[in-house]
Amino acid sequence: MPKFTEKEKEHIRQSLLLKGKELFIKYGLAKTSIDDIILACGIGKGSFYKFYPSKEELYYEILKNEEEVRDTLLSELLRENLPPKELLASFFHTSFQLVEENPFLQRVFQDDDHERLVRKLPKQMIEELSKEDTERGIYAVNVLIGRGVLPKEDPQVIVGIMKAVMMMRFHKEKIGENVFPKVMEKIIEYVAEGLTKEK
């Protein structure tokens, strides 16, 4: 197996992330093979395994990168000086929009990619992903509580409510493609109003 310089390693890693992302968007996690990825990157299979033990772990790293970009944009939104209900509704709308405009994040919600990822990744990686997601959510909620946007309630419960709203994206087809935008509009309106209502 060839030895790579640090510069070559970084070049290969970036190529795997870029080409892997393109292939996952086009074919999904199940239908993209390691052979497809190494062919696109121009490397051998042994070289692939020096970077990632499986295609699922490559997918996981791409997903984390995409979520970091999304979280940065949402953090900027949370700094805006809007009335509480409007800010929370805007947060939900922007979250959905970022998924709709990101082909990779869209793919996560299609063809059971998310379910397959959870099934195939090592347990500790799934736990880490869930923990990081919850911690980011709690941090954002605490910021909003500190600003008086949200009530002083258990941040984990509020994060759970926010996750439940975002999980509606998984049920778009069951709800109905045509009616889904209107349904989400109402759910966001009701949740934003309920969470920001003065007790």
Short mmCIF file of C-alpha atoms in Angstrom, two decimals:
data_model
loop_
_atom_site.label_atom_id
_atom_site.label_comp_id
_atom_site.label_asym_id
_atom_site.label_seq_id
_atom_site.Cartn_x
_atom_site.Cartn_y
_atom_site.Cartn_z
CA MET A 1 0.00 0.00 0.00
CA PRO A 2 1.47 3.37 -0.96
CA LYS A 3 2.51 5.84 1.71
CA PHE A 4 1.11 9.31 1.30
CA THR A 5 2.49 12.68 2.31
CA GLU A 6 0.26 14.85 4.51
CA LYS A 7 -0.57 16.96 1.46
CA GLU A 8 -1.56 13.87 -0.55
CA LYS A 9 -3.63 12.55 2.36
CA GLU A 10 -5.54 15.82 2.59
CA HIS A 11 -6.08 15.84 -1.19
CA ILE A 12 -7.44 12.26 -1.11
CA ARG A 13 -9.68 13.01 1.90
CA GLN A 14 -11.16 16.07 0.17
CA SER A 15 -11.63 14.07 -3.03
CA LEU A 16 -13.44 11.30 -1.10
CA LEU A 17 -15.71 13.86 0.58
CA LEU A 18 -16.46 15.68 -2.69
CA LYS A 19 -16.87 12.68 -5.02
CA GLY A 20 -18.61 10.66 -2.29
CA LYS A 21 -21.11 13.48 -1.80
CA GLU A 22 -21.79 13.71 -5.56
CA LEU A 23 -22.37 9.94 -5.82
CA PHE A 24 -24.54 9.76 -2.69
CA ILE A 25 -26.70 12.61 -4.02
CA LYS A 26 -27.07 10.88 -7.39
CA TYR A 27 -27.57 7.26 -6.29
CA GLY A 28 -28.20 7.25 -2.54
CA LEU A 29 -26.33 5.37 0.17
CA ALA A 30 -27.54 1.85 -0.70
CA LYS A 31 -26.78 2.06 -4.44
CA THR A 32 -23.38 3.76 -4.16
CA SER A 33 -20.57 1.24 -3.80
CA ILE A 34 -17.02 1.70 -2.56
CA ASP A 35 -15.93 0.71 -6.09
CA ASP A 36 -17.93 3.66 -7.49
CA ILE A 37 -16.23 6.01 -5.01
CA ILE A 38 -12.65 4.83 -5.62
CA LEU A 39 -13.19 4.90 -9.38
CA ALA A 40 -14.39 8.52 -9.17
CA CYS A 41 -11.41 9.44 -6.95
CA GLY A 42 -8.82 7.49 -8.94
CA ILE A 43 -7.52 5.55 -5.91
CA GLY A 44 -7.30 1.88 -4.91
CA LYS A 45 -9.61 0.14 -2.46
CA GLY A 46 -6.80 -0.21 0.08
CA SER A 47 -6.33 3.56 -0.01
CA PHE A 48 -10.05 4.09 0.66
CA TYR A 49 -9.86 1.91 3.78
CA LYS A 50 -6.93 3.96 5.09
CA PHE A 51 -9.41 6.83 5.45
CA TYR A 52 -12.78 5.19 6.14
CA PRO A 53 -13.70 1.70 7.39
CA SER A 54 -16.95 1.81 5.37
CA LYS A 55 -18.94 3.92 2.92
CA GLU A 56 -21.37 4.63 5.78
CA GLU A 57 -18.59 6.34 7.76
CA LEU A 58 -17.72 8.48 4.73
CA TYR A 59 -21.42 9.36 4.42
CA TYR A 60 -21.49 10.19 8.15
CA GLU A 61 -18.58 12.63 7.82
CA ILE A 62 -20.22 14.34 4.82
CA LEU A 63 -23.47 14.59 6.80
CA LYS A 64 -21.67 16.16 9.78
CA ASN A 65 -20.03 18.73 7.47
CA GLU A 66 -23.39 19.62 5.90
CA GLU A 67 -25.03 19.95 9.32
CA GLU A 68 -22.23 22.25 10.53
CA VAL A 69 -22.92 24.60 7.61
CA ARG A 70 -26.66 24.48 8.39
CA ASP A 71 -26.05 25.13 12.11
CA THR A 72 -23.83 28.15 11.34
CA LEU A 73 -26.59 29.70 9.22
CA LEU A 74 -29.22 28.97 11.90
CA SER A 75 -26.98 30.50 14.60
CA GLU A 76 -26.79 33.70 12.54
CA LEU A 77 -30.59 33.72 12.31
CA LEU A 78 -30.95 33.35 16.10
CA ARG A 79 -29.02 36.63 16.51
CA GLU A 80 -31.67 38.58 14.63
CA ASN A 81 -33.82 40.94 16.65
CA LEU A 82 -37.33 39.68 15.81
CA PRO A 83 -40.41 39.24 18.01
CA PRO A 84 -40.33 35.79 19.72
CA LYS A 85 -43.04 34.06 17.66
CA GLU A 86 -41.65 35.45 14.39
CA LEU A 87 -38.09 34.42 15.29
CA LEU A 88 -39.11 30.86 16.14
CA ALA A 89 -41.28 30.51 13.02
CA SER A 90 -38.39 31.90 10.95
CA PHE A 91 -36.05 29.33 12.56
CA PHE A 92 -38.33 26.45 11.49
CA HIS A 93 -38.89 27.85 7.99
CA THR A 94 -35.15 28.41 7.48
CA SER A 95 -34.37 24.89 8.74
CA PHE A 96 -36.76 23.39 6.19
CA GLN A 97 -35.48 25.68 3.44
CA LEU A 98 -31.85 24.68 4.11
CA VAL A 99 -32.83 21.03 3.66
CA GLU A 100 -34.90 21.76 0.53
CA GLU A 101 -31.99 23.66 -1.05
CA ASN A 102 -29.33 21.09 -0.11
CA PRO A 103 -29.40 18.00 -2.37
CA PHE A 104 -27.34 15.94 0.10
CA LEU A 105 -29.57 16.71 3.11
CA GLN A 106 -32.61 16.03 0.89
CA ARG A 107 -31.17 12.64 0.02
CA VAL A 108 -30.81 11.79 3.73
CA PHE A 109 -34.63 11.93 3.88
CA GLN A 110 -35.11 9.73 0.78
CA ASP A 111 -34.80 6.03 0.03
CA ASP A 112 -34.31 5.18 3.73
CA ASP A 113 -30.74 6.57 3.67
CA HIS A 114 -31.06 7.80 7.26
CA GLU A 115 -32.45 4.47 8.48
CA ARG A 116 -29.70 2.55 6.67
CA LEU A 117 -27.04 4.84 8.11
CA VAL A 118 -28.33 4.30 11.66
CA ARG A 119 -28.40 0.54 11.07
CA LYS A 120 -24.91 0.27 9.56
CA LEU A 121 -22.83 2.74 11.59
CA PRO A 122 -21.09 1.60 14.79
CA LYS A 123 -23.30 2.17 17.85
CA GLN A 124 -20.92 4.71 19.42
CA MET A 125 -21.03 6.88 16.26
CA ILE A 126 -24.84 6.94 16.31
CA GLU A 127 -24.78 7.83 20.02
CA GLU A 128 -22.21 10.58 19.31
CA LEU A 129 -24.33 11.98 16.46
CA SER A 130 -27.45 11.99 18.66
CA LYS A 131 -25.56 13.52 21.62
CA GLU A 132 -23.99 16.30 19.50
CA ASP A 133 -27.36 17.05 17.91
CA THR A 134 -29.04 17.29 21.34
CA GLU A 135 -26.21 19.43 22.78
CA ARG A 136 -26.41 21.88 19.86
CA GLY A 137 -30.17 22.05 20.28
CA ILE A 138 -29.94 22.65 24.04
CA TYR A 139 -27.36 25.40 23.50
CA ALA A 140 -29.62 27.16 20.96
CA VAL A 141 -32.66 26.80 23.25
CA ASN A 142 -30.72 28.17 26.25
CA VAL A 143 -29.70 31.18 24.14
CA LEU A 144 -33.36 31.77 23.26
CA ILE A 145 -34.44 31.31 26.90
CA GLY A 146 -31.74 33.79 27.96
CA ARG A 147 -33.07 36.33 25.44
CA GLY A 148 -36.63 35.83 26.68
CA VAL A 149 -37.76 34.33 23.35
CA LEU A 150 -38.65 30.99 24.96
CA PRO A 151 -40.09 30.27 28.42
CA LYS A 152 -37.88 28.96 31.24
CA GLU A 153 -38.77 25.31 30.74
CA ASP A 154 -36.71 22.13 30.43
CA PRO A 155 -34.50 22.77 27.33
CA GLN A 156 -34.55 19.04 26.46
CA VAL A 157 -38.34 19.10 26.18
CA ILE A 158 -38.20 22.16 23.88
CA VAL A 159 -35.46 20.50 21.78
CA GLY A 160 -37.68 17.40 21.56
CA ILE A 161 -40.57 19.52 20.29
CA MET A 162 -38.29 21.17 17.70
CA LYS A 163 -36.97 17.76 16.57
CA ALA A 164 -40.55 16.45 16.27
CA VAL A 165 -41.43 19.36 13.98
CA MET A 166 -38.31 18.78 11.85
CA MET A 167 -39.03 15.02 11.66
CA MET A 168 -42.24 15.84 9.80
CA ARG A 169 -40.00 16.05 6.71
CA PHE A 170 -39.74 12.23 6.85
CA HIS A 171 -43.52 11.97 6.41
CA LYS A 172 -43.94 14.33 3.46
CA GLU A 173 -45.23 11.59 1.13
CA LYS A 174 -47.61 10.13 3.73
CA ILE A 175 -49.08 13.56 4.49
CA GLY A 176 -49.33 14.29 0.76
CA GLU A 177 -46.95 16.28 -1.44
CA ASN A 178 -49.63 18.87 -2.36
CA VAL A 179 -50.91 19.56 1.14
CA PHE A 180 -47.57 19.21 2.99
CA PRO A 181 -46.46 22.90 2.71
CA LYS A 182 -49.80 24.11 4.13
CA VAL A 183 -49.71 21.50 6.90
CA MET A 184 -46.18 22.54 7.87
CA GLU A 185 -47.12 26.21 7.77
CA LYS A 186 -49.91 25.57 10.29
CA ILE A 187 -47.80 23.28 12.53
CA ILE A 188 -44.99 25.87 12.63
CA GLU A 189 -47.47 28.64 13.38
CA TYR A 190 -49.11 26.68 16.22
CA VAL A 191 -45.82 25.46 17.74
CA ALA A 192 -44.17 28.91 17.54
CA GLU A 193 -47.23 30.49 19.13
CA GLY A 194 -47.49 27.80 21.83
CA LEU A 195 -43.79 27.93 22.76
CA THR A 196 -43.60 31.72 22.90
CA LYS A 197 -46.95 32.30 24.62
CA GLU A 198 -46.58 34.05 27.94
CA LYS A 199 -47.66 31.82 30.81
#
